[in-house]
Amino acid sequence: MMSKGQLIVISGPSGAGKGTVCKAILEKNNFWVSVSATTRSPRKDEIDGINYYFITKEEFLQKIEKDDFLEYAEVYGNFYGTPKSEVLKVLDSGRDVILEIDIQGALKVKTAYPNGLFIFILPPSMEELKNRITNRGSETPESLITRFTSAHKEISFVSKYDYAVVNDTVSIACLKIKSIIIAERCRVDRMNGDFLKEEIINE
Ligand code: 5GP
């Protein structure tokens, strides 16, 4: 029997570099990163269907009605949601799925899928976090303040996660995340029971 894929949830405050780290991990590995739906407007280099499914608030509310989301949350005044059927289909096929979502969403997923792997990305310092959000140049002054103020509160949730990775250098942060995922796959309590039985019989 093919075992199910691992659900991997990555969160962290704005400016911690989740997006960059997830993109770098994806480039060299066979993970599947879920594309969320959002009511936020696209940034200048973002593509519909690649970065997000950019939809209206009405469309988002209809999807909530239809129970189309694995989880959803309102973040910085916009809605964000993980498409349920896509994620479950990929997990069923045995492939690992990465969700890059906010803390509220991660906590909802944790209640529904306690066997998920929960990783928190931390910035090297609050000063560096502020520089990264500012240098991105995509936020309005109000959005900058909201994101920076929220970051302090969000970081206090790190204790709800299984692992924390400081994103000082992207390549090292990626290596740490990959190591965590590999170690997780080797955990005895995550192994398929049938596989264990077979191994014992073969010995
Ligand atoms: P951004 O606007 O910078 O792309 O994302 C803002 C926040 O929303 C980030 O913390 C990001 O991880 C989170 N986010 C993106 N997609 C989802 C989602 O599907 N669900 C939840 N709960 N948060 C999301």
mmCIF file with all atom_site columns, C-alpha atoms and ligand atoms in Angstrom:
data_model
loop_
_atom_site.group_PDB
_atom_site.id
_atom_site.type_symbol
_atom_site.label_atom_id
_atom_site.label_alt_id
_atom_site.label_comp_id
_atom_site.label_asym_id
_atom_site.label_entity_id
_atom_site.label_seq_id
_atom_site.pdbx_PDB_ins_code
_atom_site.Cartn_x
_atom_site.Cartn_y
_atom_site.Cartn_z
_atom_site.occupancy
_atom_site.B_iso_or_equiv
_atom_site.pdbx_formal_charge
_atom_site.auth_seq_id
_atom_site.auth_comp_id
_atom_site.auth_asym_id
_atom_site.auth_atom_id
_atom_site.pdbx_PDB_model_num
ATOM   1   C CA  . MET A 1 1   ? 0.000   0.000   0.000   1.00 0.00 ? 1   MET A CA  1
ATOM   2   C CA  . MET A 1 2   ? 1.359   3.432   -0.881  1.00 0.00 ? 2   MET A CA  1
ATOM   3   C CA  . SER A 1 3   ? 1.755   5.612   2.211   1.00 0.00 ? 3   SER A CA  1
ATOM   4   C CA  . LYS A 1 4   ? 0.276   9.079   2.217   1.00 0.00 ? 4   LYS A CA  1
ATOM   5   C CA  . GLY A 1 5   ? 2.418   12.148  1.692   1.00 0.00 ? 5   GLY A CA  1
ATOM   6   C CA  . GLN A 1 6   ? 3.530   14.313  4.571   1.00 0.00 ? 6   GLN A CA  1
ATOM   7   C CA  . LEU A 1 7   ? 1.688   17.558  5.225   1.00 0.00 ? 7   LEU A CA  1
ATOM   8   C CA  . ILE A 1 8   ? 4.323   20.219  5.964   1.00 0.00 ? 8   ILE A CA  1
ATOM   9   C CA  . VAL A 1 9   ? 3.196   23.592  7.287   1.00 0.00 ? 9   VAL A CA  1
ATOM   10  C CA  . ILE A 1 10  ? 5.605   26.535  7.134   1.00 0.00 ? 10  ILE A CA  1
ATOM   11  C CA  . SER A 1 11  ? 4.776   29.816  8.893   1.00 0.00 ? 11  SER A CA  1
ATOM   12  C CA  . GLY A 1 12  ? 6.598   32.851  10.158  1.00 0.00 ? 12  GLY A CA  1
ATOM   13  C CA  . PRO A 1 13  ? 6.158   36.595  10.320  1.00 0.00 ? 13  PRO A CA  1
ATOM   14  C CA  . SER A 1 14  ? 6.194   38.791  7.243   1.00 0.00 ? 14  SER A CA  1
ATOM   15  C CA  . GLY A 1 15  ? 9.840   39.451  6.383   1.00 0.00 ? 15  GLY A CA  1
ATOM   16  C CA  . ALA A 1 16  ? 11.164  36.183  7.829   1.00 0.00 ? 16  ALA A CA  1
ATOM   17  C CA  . GLY A 1 17  ? 11.673  35.003  4.257   1.00 0.00 ? 17  GLY A CA  1
ATOM   18  C CA  . LYS A 1 18  ? 9.195   32.093  4.072   1.00 0.00 ? 18  LYS A CA  1
ATOM   19  C CA  . GLY A 1 19  ? 8.425   32.762  0.433   1.00 0.00 ? 19  GLY A CA  1
ATOM   20  C CA  . THR A 1 20  ? 12.097  32.855  -0.592  1.00 0.00 ? 20  THR A CA  1
ATOM   21  C CA  . VAL A 1 21  ? 12.927  29.738  1.412   1.00 0.00 ? 21  VAL A CA  1
ATOM   22  C CA  . CYS A 1 22  ? 9.921   27.789  0.039   1.00 0.00 ? 22  CYS A CA  1
ATOM   23  C CA  . LYS A 1 23  ? 10.813  28.792  -3.528  1.00 0.00 ? 23  LYS A CA  1
ATOM   24  C CA  . ALA A 1 24  ? 14.421  27.677  -3.049  1.00 0.00 ? 24  ALA A CA  1
ATOM   25  C CA  . ILE A 1 25  ? 13.328  24.327  -1.583  1.00 0.00 ? 25  ILE A CA  1
ATOM   26  C CA  . LEU A 1 26  ? 10.943  23.774  -4.483  1.00 0.00 ? 26  LEU A CA  1
ATOM   27  C CA  . GLU A 1 27  ? 13.565  24.396  -7.139  1.00 0.00 ? 27  GLU A CA  1
ATOM   28  C CA  . LYS A 1 28  ? 15.541  21.291  -6.233  1.00 0.00 ? 28  LYS A CA  1
ATOM   29  C CA  . ASN A 1 29  ? 13.000  18.991  -4.610  1.00 0.00 ? 29  ASN A CA  1
ATOM   30  C CA  . ASN A 1 30  ? 9.909   17.081  -5.496  1.00 0.00 ? 30  ASN A CA  1
ATOM   31  C CA  . PHE A 1 31  ? 7.618   18.783  -3.002  1.00 0.00 ? 31  PHE A CA  1
ATOM   32  C CA  . TRP A 1 32  ? 4.297   20.182  -4.013  1.00 0.00 ? 32  TRP A CA  1
ATOM   33  C CA  . VAL A 1 33  ? 3.554   23.661  -2.697  1.00 0.00 ? 33  VAL A CA  1
ATOM   34  C CA  . SER A 1 34  ? -0.120  24.466  -2.384  1.00 0.00 ? 34  SER A CA  1
ATOM   35  C CA  . VAL A 1 35  ? -1.275  27.630  -4.180  1.00 0.00 ? 35  VAL A CA  1
ATOM   36  C CA  . SER A 1 36  ? -3.654  29.566  -1.931  1.00 0.00 ? 36  SER A CA  1
ATOM   37  C CA  . ALA A 1 37  ? -6.589  31.722  -2.909  1.00 0.00 ? 37  ALA A CA  1
ATOM   38  C CA  . THR A 1 38  ? -6.501  35.324  -1.751  1.00 0.00 ? 38  THR A CA  1
ATOM   39  C CA  . THR A 1 39  ? -8.542  38.506  -1.978  1.00 0.00 ? 39  THR A CA  1
ATOM   40  C CA  . ARG A 1 40  ? -5.328  40.586  -1.839  1.00 0.00 ? 40  ARG A CA  1
ATOM   41  C CA  . SER A 1 41  ? -4.332  42.418  -5.038  1.00 0.00 ? 41  SER A CA  1
ATOM   42  C CA  . PRO A 1 42  ? -1.398  40.911  -6.935  1.00 0.00 ? 42  PRO A CA  1
ATOM   43  C CA  . ARG A 1 43  ? 2.029   42.494  -6.422  1.00 0.00 ? 43  ARG A CA  1
ATOM   44  C CA  . LYS A 1 44  ? 3.800   43.593  -9.566  1.00 0.00 ? 44  LYS A CA  1
ATOM   45  C CA  . ASP A 1 45  ? 5.712   40.348  -10.205 1.00 0.00 ? 45  ASP A CA  1
ATOM   46  C CA  . GLU A 1 46  ? 2.969   37.953  -9.078  1.00 0.00 ? 46  GLU A CA  1
ATOM   47  C CA  . ILE A 1 47  ? 1.126   35.656  -11.479 1.00 0.00 ? 47  ILE A CA  1
ATOM   48  C CA  . ASP A 1 48  ? -2.421  34.359  -11.022 1.00 0.00 ? 48  ASP A CA  1
ATOM   49  C CA  . GLY A 1 49  ? -2.415  30.586  -10.491 1.00 0.00 ? 49  GLY A CA  1
ATOM   50  C CA  . ILE A 1 50  ? 1.309   30.538  -9.688  1.00 0.00 ? 50  ILE A CA  1
ATOM   51  C CA  . ASN A 1 51  ? 1.731   32.741  -6.598  1.00 0.00 ? 51  ASN A CA  1
ATOM   52  C CA  . TYR A 1 52  ? -1.938  32.794  -5.617  1.00 0.00 ? 52  TYR A CA  1
ATOM   53  C CA  . TYR A 1 53  ? -5.368  32.413  -7.133  1.00 0.00 ? 53  TYR A CA  1
ATOM   54  C CA  . PHE A 1 54  ? -6.414  36.068  -6.977  1.00 0.00 ? 54  PHE A CA  1
ATOM   55  C CA  . ILE A 1 55  ? -10.171 36.126  -6.438  1.00 0.00 ? 55  ILE A CA  1
ATOM   56  C CA  . THR A 1 56  ? -12.806 38.600  -5.275  1.00 0.00 ? 56  THR A CA  1
ATOM   57  C CA  . LYS A 1 57  ? -14.220 38.678  -1.761  1.00 0.00 ? 57  LYS A CA  1
ATOM   58  C CA  . GLU A 1 58  ? -17.554 37.395  -3.142  1.00 0.00 ? 58  GLU A CA  1
ATOM   59  C CA  . GLU A 1 59  ? -15.850 34.419  -4.777  1.00 0.00 ? 59  GLU A CA  1
ATOM   60  C CA  . PHE A 1 60  ? -13.945 33.753  -1.552  1.00 0.00 ? 60  PHE A CA  1
ATOM   61  C CA  . LEU A 1 61  ? -17.136 33.797  0.536   1.00 0.00 ? 61  LEU A CA  1
ATOM   62  C CA  . GLN A 1 62  ? -18.779 31.373  -1.929  1.00 0.00 ? 62  GLN A CA  1
ATOM   63  C CA  . LYS A 1 63  ? -15.849 29.000  -1.513  1.00 0.00 ? 63  LYS A CA  1
ATOM   64  C CA  . ILE A 1 64  ? -16.198 29.163  2.268   1.00 0.00 ? 64  ILE A CA  1
ATOM   65  C CA  . GLU A 1 65  ? -19.909 28.278  1.842   1.00 0.00 ? 65  GLU A CA  1
ATOM   66  C CA  . LYS A 1 66  ? -19.002 25.294  -0.329  1.00 0.00 ? 66  LYS A CA  1
ATOM   67  C CA  . ASP A 1 67  ? -16.441 24.084  2.231   1.00 0.00 ? 67  ASP A CA  1
ATOM   68  C CA  . ASP A 1 68  ? -13.705 24.356  -0.413  1.00 0.00 ? 68  ASP A CA  1
ATOM   69  C CA  . PHE A 1 69  ? -10.942 25.348  2.025   1.00 0.00 ? 69  PHE A CA  1
ATOM   70  C CA  . LEU A 1 70  ? -8.789  23.144  4.222   1.00 0.00 ? 70  LEU A CA  1
ATOM   71  C CA  . GLU A 1 71  ? -8.370  26.311  6.286   1.00 0.00 ? 71  GLU A CA  1
ATOM   72  C CA  . TYR A 1 72  ? -8.724  30.011  5.709   1.00 0.00 ? 72  TYR A CA  1
ATOM   73  C CA  . ALA A 1 73  ? -7.933  33.165  7.653   1.00 0.00 ? 73  ALA A CA  1
ATOM   74  C CA  . GLU A 1 74  ? -8.089  36.912  7.440   1.00 0.00 ? 74  GLU A CA  1
ATOM   75  C CA  . VAL A 1 75  ? -4.528  38.251  7.418   1.00 0.00 ? 75  VAL A CA  1
ATOM   76  C CA  . TYR A 1 76  ? -3.683  41.970  7.320   1.00 0.00 ? 76  TYR A CA  1
ATOM   77  C CA  . GLY A 1 77  ? -7.235  42.773  6.132   1.00 0.00 ? 77  GLY A CA  1
ATOM   78  C CA  . ASN A 1 78  ? -7.363  40.221  3.285   1.00 0.00 ? 78  ASN A CA  1
ATOM   79  C CA  . PHE A 1 79  ? -8.637  36.649  3.097   1.00 0.00 ? 79  PHE A CA  1
ATOM   80  C CA  . TYR A 1 80  ? -6.308  33.744  2.364   1.00 0.00 ? 80  TYR A CA  1
ATOM   81  C CA  . GLY A 1 81  ? -7.346  30.089  2.015   1.00 0.00 ? 81  GLY A CA  1
ATOM   82  C CA  . THR A 1 82  ? -5.866  26.676  1.187   1.00 0.00 ? 82  THR A CA  1
ATOM   83  C CA  . PRO A 1 83  ? -7.803  24.729  -1.481  1.00 0.00 ? 83  PRO A CA  1
ATOM   84  C CA  . LYS A 1 84  ? -8.858  21.494  0.192   1.00 0.00 ? 84  LYS A CA  1
ATOM   85  C CA  . SER A 1 85  ? -9.453  19.057  -2.681  1.00 0.00 ? 85  SER A CA  1
ATOM   86  C CA  . GLU A 1 86  ? -6.112  19.779  -4.417  1.00 0.00 ? 86  GLU A CA  1
ATOM   87  C CA  . VAL A 1 87  ? -4.097  19.277  -1.235  1.00 0.00 ? 87  VAL A CA  1
ATOM   88  C CA  . LEU A 1 88  ? -5.865  16.052  -0.220  1.00 0.00 ? 88  LEU A CA  1
ATOM   89  C CA  . LYS A 1 89  ? -5.491  14.620  -3.732  1.00 0.00 ? 89  LYS A CA  1
ATOM   90  C CA  . VAL A 1 90  ? -1.722  15.231  -3.755  1.00 0.00 ? 90  VAL A CA  1
ATOM   91  C CA  . LEU A 1 91  ? -1.287  13.815  -0.229  1.00 0.00 ? 91  LEU A CA  1
ATOM   92  C CA  . ASP A 1 92  ? -3.263  10.712  -1.257  1.00 0.00 ? 92  ASP A CA  1
ATOM   93  C CA  . SER A 1 93  ? -0.925  10.217  -4.208  1.00 0.00 ? 93  SER A CA  1
ATOM   94  C CA  . GLY A 1 94  ? 1.944   9.857   -1.699  1.00 0.00 ? 94  GLY A CA  1
ATOM   95  C CA  . ARG A 1 95  ? 3.598   13.206  -2.425  1.00 0.00 ? 95  ARG A CA  1
ATOM   96  C CA  . ASP A 1 96  ? 4.598   15.641  0.333   1.00 0.00 ? 96  ASP A CA  1
ATOM   97  C CA  . VAL A 1 97  ? 2.725   18.925  0.399   1.00 0.00 ? 97  VAL A CA  1
ATOM   98  C CA  . ILE A 1 98  ? 4.029   22.250  1.720   1.00 0.00 ? 98  ILE A CA  1
ATOM   99  C CA  . LEU A 1 99  ? 1.563   24.864  2.974   1.00 0.00 ? 99  LEU A CA  1
ATOM   100 C CA  . GLU A 1 100 ? 3.037   28.328  3.442   1.00 0.00 ? 100 GLU A CA  1
ATOM   101 C CA  . ILE A 1 101 ? 0.340   29.855  5.623   1.00 0.00 ? 101 ILE A CA  1
ATOM   102 C CA  . ASP A 1 102 ? -0.108  32.227  8.544   1.00 0.00 ? 102 ASP A CA  1
ATOM   103 C CA  . ILE A 1 103 ? -0.236  31.213  12.197  1.00 0.00 ? 103 ILE A CA  1
ATOM   104 C CA  . GLN A 1 104 ? -4.043  31.265  12.576  1.00 0.00 ? 104 GLN A CA  1
ATOM   105 C CA  . GLY A 1 105 ? -4.324  28.930  9.570   1.00 0.00 ? 105 GLY A CA  1
ATOM   106 C CA  . ALA A 1 106 ? -1.511  26.697  10.845  1.00 0.00 ? 106 ALA A CA  1
ATOM   107 C CA  . LEU A 1 107 ? -3.222  26.275  14.203  1.00 0.00 ? 107 LEU A CA  1
ATOM   108 C CA  . LYS A 1 108 ? -6.464  25.267  12.448  1.00 0.00 ? 108 LYS A CA  1
ATOM   109 C CA  . VAL A 1 109 ? -4.561  22.713  10.357  1.00 0.00 ? 109 VAL A CA  1
ATOM   110 C CA  . LYS A 1 110 ? -2.885  21.404  13.503  1.00 0.00 ? 110 LYS A CA  1
ATOM   111 C CA  . THR A 1 111 ? -6.255  20.694  15.094  1.00 0.00 ? 111 THR A CA  1
ATOM   112 C CA  . ALA A 1 112 ? -7.498  18.862  11.989  1.00 0.00 ? 112 ALA A CA  1
ATOM   113 C CA  . TYR A 1 113 ? -4.173  17.179  11.052  1.00 0.00 ? 113 TYR A CA  1
ATOM   114 C CA  . PRO A 1 114 ? -2.100  16.727  14.233  1.00 0.00 ? 114 PRO A CA  1
ATOM   115 C CA  . ASN A 1 115 ? 0.313   14.473  12.308  1.00 0.00 ? 115 ASN A CA  1
ATOM   116 C CA  . GLY A 1 116 ? 1.408   17.369  10.117  1.00 0.00 ? 116 GLY A CA  1
ATOM   117 C CA  . LEU A 1 117 ? 4.937   18.746  10.410  1.00 0.00 ? 117 LEU A CA  1
ATOM   118 C CA  . PHE A 1 118 ? 4.911   22.336  11.669  1.00 0.00 ? 118 PHE A CA  1
ATOM   119 C CA  . ILE A 1 119 ? 7.960   24.519  10.965  1.00 0.00 ? 119 ILE A CA  1
ATOM   120 C CA  . PHE A 1 120 ? 8.360   28.171  11.993  1.00 0.00 ? 120 PHE A CA  1
ATOM   121 C CA  . ILE A 1 121 ? 10.764  30.463  10.127  1.00 0.00 ? 121 ILE A CA  1
ATOM   122 C CA  . LEU A 1 122 ? 12.359  33.169  12.267  1.00 0.00 ? 122 LEU A CA  1
ATOM   123 C CA  . PRO A 1 123 ? 14.229  36.270  11.086  1.00 0.00 ? 123 PRO A CA  1
ATOM   124 C CA  . PRO A 1 124 ? 17.814  36.653  12.375  1.00 0.00 ? 124 PRO A CA  1
ATOM   125 C CA  . SER A 1 125 ? 16.679  39.793  14.286  1.00 0.00 ? 125 SER A CA  1
ATOM   126 C CA  . MET A 1 126 ? 13.756  42.230  14.450  1.00 0.00 ? 126 MET A CA  1
ATOM   127 C CA  . GLU A 1 127 ? 15.991  44.873  12.843  1.00 0.00 ? 127 GLU A CA  1
ATOM   128 C CA  . GLU A 1 128 ? 16.635  42.599  9.872   1.00 0.00 ? 128 GLU A CA  1
ATOM   129 C CA  . LEU A 1 129 ? 12.925  41.765  9.633   1.00 0.00 ? 129 LEU A CA  1
ATOM   130 C CA  . LYS A 1 130 ? 12.117  45.475  9.431   1.00 0.00 ? 130 LYS A CA  1
ATOM   131 C CA  . ASN A 1 131 ? 14.772  45.981  6.706   1.00 0.00 ? 131 ASN A CA  1
ATOM   132 C CA  . ARG A 1 132 ? 13.429  43.070  4.666   1.00 0.00 ? 132 ARG A CA  1
ATOM   133 C CA  . ILE A 1 133 ? 9.813   44.273  4.738   1.00 0.00 ? 133 ILE A CA  1
ATOM   134 C CA  . THR A 1 134 ? 10.879  47.823  3.910   1.00 0.00 ? 134 THR A CA  1
ATOM   135 C CA  . ASN A 1 135 ? 13.277  46.816  1.115   1.00 0.00 ? 135 ASN A CA  1
ATOM   136 C CA  . ARG A 1 136 ? 10.616  44.657  -0.541  1.00 0.00 ? 136 ARG A CA  1
ATOM   137 C CA  . GLY A 1 137 ? 9.079   47.976  -1.624  1.00 0.00 ? 137 GLY A CA  1
ATOM   138 C CA  . SER A 1 138 ? 5.681   46.389  -2.196  1.00 0.00 ? 138 SER A CA  1
ATOM   139 C CA  . GLU A 1 139 ? 3.901   47.526  0.968   1.00 0.00 ? 139 GLU A CA  1
ATOM   140 C CA  . THR A 1 140 ? 2.139   50.790  1.709   1.00 0.00 ? 140 THR A CA  1
ATOM   141 C CA  . PRO A 1 141 ? 3.342   52.666  4.846   1.00 0.00 ? 141 PRO A CA  1
ATOM   142 C CA  . GLU A 1 142 ? 0.196   51.439  6.694   1.00 0.00 ? 142 GLU A CA  1
ATOM   143 C CA  . SER A 1 143 ? 0.765   47.838  5.599   1.00 0.00 ? 143 SER A CA  1
ATOM   144 C CA  . LEU A 1 144 ? 4.418   48.101  6.741   1.00 0.00 ? 144 LEU A CA  1
ATOM   145 C CA  . ILE A 1 145 ? 3.351   49.161  10.228  1.00 0.00 ? 145 ILE A CA  1
ATOM   146 C CA  . THR A 1 146 ? 0.651   46.437  10.411  1.00 0.00 ? 146 THR A CA  1
ATOM   147 C CA  . ARG A 1 147 ? 3.080   43.735  9.322   1.00 0.00 ? 147 ARG A CA  1
ATOM   148 C CA  . PHE A 1 148 ? 5.829   44.864  11.678  1.00 0.00 ? 148 PHE A CA  1
ATOM   149 C CA  . THR A 1 149 ? 3.492   45.185  14.677  1.00 0.00 ? 149 THR A CA  1
ATOM   150 C CA  . SER A 1 150 ? 1.957   41.752  13.944  1.00 0.00 ? 150 SER A CA  1
ATOM   151 C CA  . ALA A 1 151 ? 5.418   40.191  13.666  1.00 0.00 ? 151 ALA A CA  1
ATOM   152 C CA  . HIS A 1 152 ? 6.107   40.654  17.401  1.00 0.00 ? 152 HIS A CA  1
ATOM   153 C CA  . LYS A 1 153 ? 2.838   38.916  18.323  1.00 0.00 ? 153 LYS A CA  1
ATOM   154 C CA  . GLU A 1 154 ? 3.294   36.170  15.712  1.00 0.00 ? 154 GLU A CA  1
ATOM   155 C CA  . ILE A 1 155 ? 6.776   35.231  16.934  1.00 0.00 ? 155 ILE A CA  1
ATOM   156 C CA  . SER A 1 156 ? 5.314   34.406  20.354  1.00 0.00 ? 156 SER A CA  1
ATOM   157 C CA  . PHE A 1 157 ? 3.486   31.465  18.681  1.00 0.00 ? 157 PHE A CA  1
ATOM   158 C CA  . VAL A 1 158 ? 6.727   29.695  17.811  1.00 0.00 ? 158 VAL A CA  1
ATOM   159 C CA  . SER A 1 159 ? 6.182   27.338  20.770  1.00 0.00 ? 159 SER A CA  1
ATOM   160 C CA  . LYS A 1 160 ? 3.137   25.808  19.010  1.00 0.00 ? 160 LYS A CA  1
ATOM   161 C CA  . TYR A 1 161 ? 5.389   24.507  16.203  1.00 0.00 ? 161 TYR A CA  1
ATOM   162 C CA  . ASP A 1 162 ? 7.548   21.374  16.059  1.00 0.00 ? 162 ASP A CA  1
ATOM   163 C CA  . TYR A 1 163 ? 10.659  23.129  14.722  1.00 0.00 ? 163 TYR A CA  1
ATOM   164 C CA  . ALA A 1 164 ? 12.044  26.668  14.386  1.00 0.00 ? 164 ALA A CA  1
ATOM   165 C CA  . VAL A 1 165 ? 14.536  27.666  11.683  1.00 0.00 ? 165 VAL A CA  1
ATOM   166 C CA  . VAL A 1 166 ? 16.354  31.016  11.719  1.00 0.00 ? 166 VAL A CA  1
ATOM   167 C CA  . ASN A 1 167 ? 16.571  32.330  8.165   1.00 0.00 ? 167 ASN A CA  1
ATOM   168 C CA  . ASP A 1 168 ? 19.924  34.104  8.189   1.00 0.00 ? 168 ASP A CA  1
ATOM   169 C CA  . THR A 1 169 ? 21.258  32.553  4.986   1.00 0.00 ? 169 THR A CA  1
ATOM   170 C CA  . VAL A 1 170 ? 18.643  31.101  2.626   1.00 0.00 ? 170 VAL A CA  1
ATOM   171 C CA  . SER A 1 171 ? 20.718  28.064  1.563   1.00 0.00 ? 171 SER A CA  1
ATOM   172 C CA  . ILE A 1 172 ? 21.377  27.078  5.199   1.00 0.00 ? 172 ILE A CA  1
ATOM   173 C CA  . ALA A 1 173 ? 17.728  27.582  6.180   1.00 0.00 ? 173 ALA A CA  1
ATOM   174 C CA  . CYS A 1 174 ? 16.729  25.320  3.240   1.00 0.00 ? 174 CYS A CA  1
ATOM   175 C CA  . LEU A 1 175 ? 19.230  22.675  4.300   1.00 0.00 ? 175 LEU A CA  1
ATOM   176 C CA  . LYS A 1 176 ? 17.807  22.722  7.822   1.00 0.00 ? 176 LYS A CA  1
ATOM   177 C CA  . ILE A 1 177 ? 14.241  22.376  6.550   1.00 0.00 ? 177 ILE A CA  1
ATOM   178 C CA  . LYS A 1 178 ? 15.175  19.512  4.237   1.00 0.00 ? 178 LYS A CA  1
ATOM   179 C CA  . SER A 1 179 ? 16.972  17.781  7.118   1.00 0.00 ? 179 SER A CA  1
ATOM   180 C CA  . ILE A 1 180 ? 13.898  18.167  9.322   1.00 0.00 ? 180 ILE A CA  1
ATOM   181 C CA  . ILE A 1 181 ? 11.679  16.668  6.610   1.00 0.00 ? 181 ILE A CA  1
ATOM   182 C CA  . ILE A 1 182 ? 14.052  13.751  6.003   1.00 0.00 ? 182 ILE A CA  1
ATOM   183 C CA  . ALA A 1 183 ? 14.330  13.029  9.735   1.00 0.00 ? 183 ALA A CA  1
ATOM   184 C CA  . GLU A 1 184 ? 10.552  13.173  10.034  1.00 0.00 ? 184 GLU A CA  1
ATOM   185 C CA  . ARG A 1 185 ? 10.143  10.568  7.273   1.00 0.00 ? 185 ARG A CA  1
ATOM   186 C CA  . CYS A 1 186 ? 12.359  8.206   9.302   1.00 0.00 ? 186 CYS A CA  1
ATOM   187 C CA  . ARG A 1 187 ? 10.285  8.444   12.456  1.00 0.00 ? 187 ARG A CA  1
ATOM   188 C CA  . VAL A 1 188 ? 9.045   5.026   13.477  1.00 0.00 ? 188 VAL A CA  1
ATOM   189 C CA  . ASP A 1 189 ? 5.618   6.352   14.423  1.00 0.00 ? 189 ASP A CA  1
ATOM   190 C CA  . ARG A 1 190 ? 5.181   7.758   10.918  1.00 0.00 ? 190 ARG A CA  1
ATOM   191 C CA  . MET A 1 191 ? 6.076   4.535   9.142   1.00 0.00 ? 191 MET A CA  1
ATOM   192 C CA  . ASN A 1 192 ? 3.421   2.515   7.434   1.00 0.00 ? 192 ASN A CA  1
ATOM   193 C CA  . GLY A 1 193 ? 2.437   -0.433  9.681   1.00 0.00 ? 193 GLY A CA  1
ATOM   194 C CA  . ASP A 1 194 ? 2.336   -2.889  6.724   1.00 0.00 ? 194 ASP A CA  1
ATOM   195 C CA  . PHE A 1 195 ? 5.907   -1.998  5.798   1.00 0.00 ? 195 PHE A CA  1
ATOM   196 C CA  . LEU A 1 196 ? 7.112   -2.707  9.337   1.00 0.00 ? 196 LEU A CA  1
ATOM   197 C CA  . LYS A 1 197 ? 5.364   -6.093  9.397   1.00 0.00 ? 197 LYS A CA  1
ATOM   198 C CA  . GLU A 1 198 ? 6.909   -7.071  6.058   1.00 0.00 ? 198 GLU A CA  1
ATOM   199 C CA  . GLU A 1 199 ? 10.409  -6.130  7.212   1.00 0.00 ? 199 GLU A CA  1
ATOM   200 C CA  . ILE A 1 200 ? 10.111  -8.262  10.326  1.00 0.00 ? 200 ILE A CA  1
ATOM   201 C CA  . ILE A 1 201 ? 8.827   -11.279 8.346   1.00 0.00 ? 201 ILE A CA  1
ATOM   202 C CA  . ASN A 1 202 ? 11.690  -10.976 5.826   1.00 0.00 ? 202 ASN A CA  1
ATOM   203 C CA  . GLU A 1 203 ? 14.413  -11.036 8.467   1.00 0.00 ? 203 GLU A CA  1
HETATM 204 P P1  . 5GP B 2 .   ? 1.407   37.858  1.598   1.00 0.00 ? 1   5GP B P1  1
HETATM 205 O O1  . 5GP B 2 .   ? 0.314   38.888  1.455   1.00 0.00 ? 1   5GP B O1  1
HETATM 206 O O2  . 5GP B 2 .   ? 2.683   38.480  2.113   1.00 0.00 ? 1   5GP B O2  1
HETATM 207 O O3  . 5GP B 2 .   ? 1.600   37.028  0.369   1.00 0.00 ? 1   5GP B O3  1
HETATM 208 O O4  . 5GP B 2 .   ? 0.922   36.833  2.732   1.00 0.00 ? 1   5GP B O4  1
HETATM 209 C C1  . 5GP B 2 .   ? 0.489   37.298  3.969   1.00 0.00 ? 1   5GP B C1  1
HETATM 210 C C2  . 5GP B 2 .   ? 0.368   36.143  4.949   1.00 0.00 ? 1   5GP B C2  1
HETATM 211 O O5  . 5GP B 2 .   ? -0.666  35.263  4.541   1.00 0.00 ? 1   5GP B O5  1
HETATM 212 C C3  . 5GP B 2 .   ? 1.642   35.295  5.054   1.00 0.00 ? 1   5GP B C3  1
HETATM 213 O O6  . 5GP B 2 .   ? 1.886   35.049  6.431   1.00 0.00 ? 1   5GP B O6  1
HETATM 214 C C4  . 5GP B 2 .   ? 1.276   34.026  4.327   1.00 0.00 ? 1   5GP B C4  1
HETATM 215 O O7  . 5GP B 2 .   ? 1.980   32.907  4.844   1.00 0.00 ? 1   5GP B O7  1
HETATM 216 C C5  . 5GP B 2 .   ? -0.202  33.936  4.666   1.00 0.00 ? 1   5GP B C5  1
HETATM 217 N N1  . 5GP B 2 .   ? -0.940  33.045  3.767   1.00 0.00 ? 1   5GP B N1  1
HETATM 218 C C6  . 5GP B 2 .   ? -0.753  32.816  2.451   1.00 0.00 ? 1   5GP B C6  1
HETATM 219 N N2  . 5GP B 2 .   ? -1.627  31.904  1.989   1.00 0.00 ? 1   5GP B N2  1
HETATM 220 C C7  . 5GP B 2 .   ? -2.382  31.524  3.043   1.00 0.00 ? 1   5GP B C7  1
HETATM 221 C C8  . 5GP B 2 .   ? -3.459  30.585  3.219   1.00 0.00 ? 1   5GP B C8  1
HETATM 222 O O8  . 5GP B 2 .   ? -3.911  29.888  2.313   1.00 0.00 ? 1   5GP B O8  1
HETATM 223 N N3  . 5GP B 2 .   ? -3.988  30.502  4.474   1.00 0.00 ? 1   5GP B N3  1
HETATM 224 C C9  . 5GP B 2 .   ? -3.534  31.238  5.528   1.00 0.00 ? 1   5GP B C9  1
HETATM 225 N N4  . 5GP B 2 .   ? -4.114  31.045  6.704   1.00 0.00 ? 1   5GP B N4  1
HETATM 226 N N5  . 5GP B 2 .   ? -2.532  32.114  5.401   1.00 0.00 ? 1   5GP B N5  1
HETATM 227 C C10 . 5GP B 2 .   ? -1.957  32.262  4.181   1.00 0.00 ? 1   5GP B C10 1
#
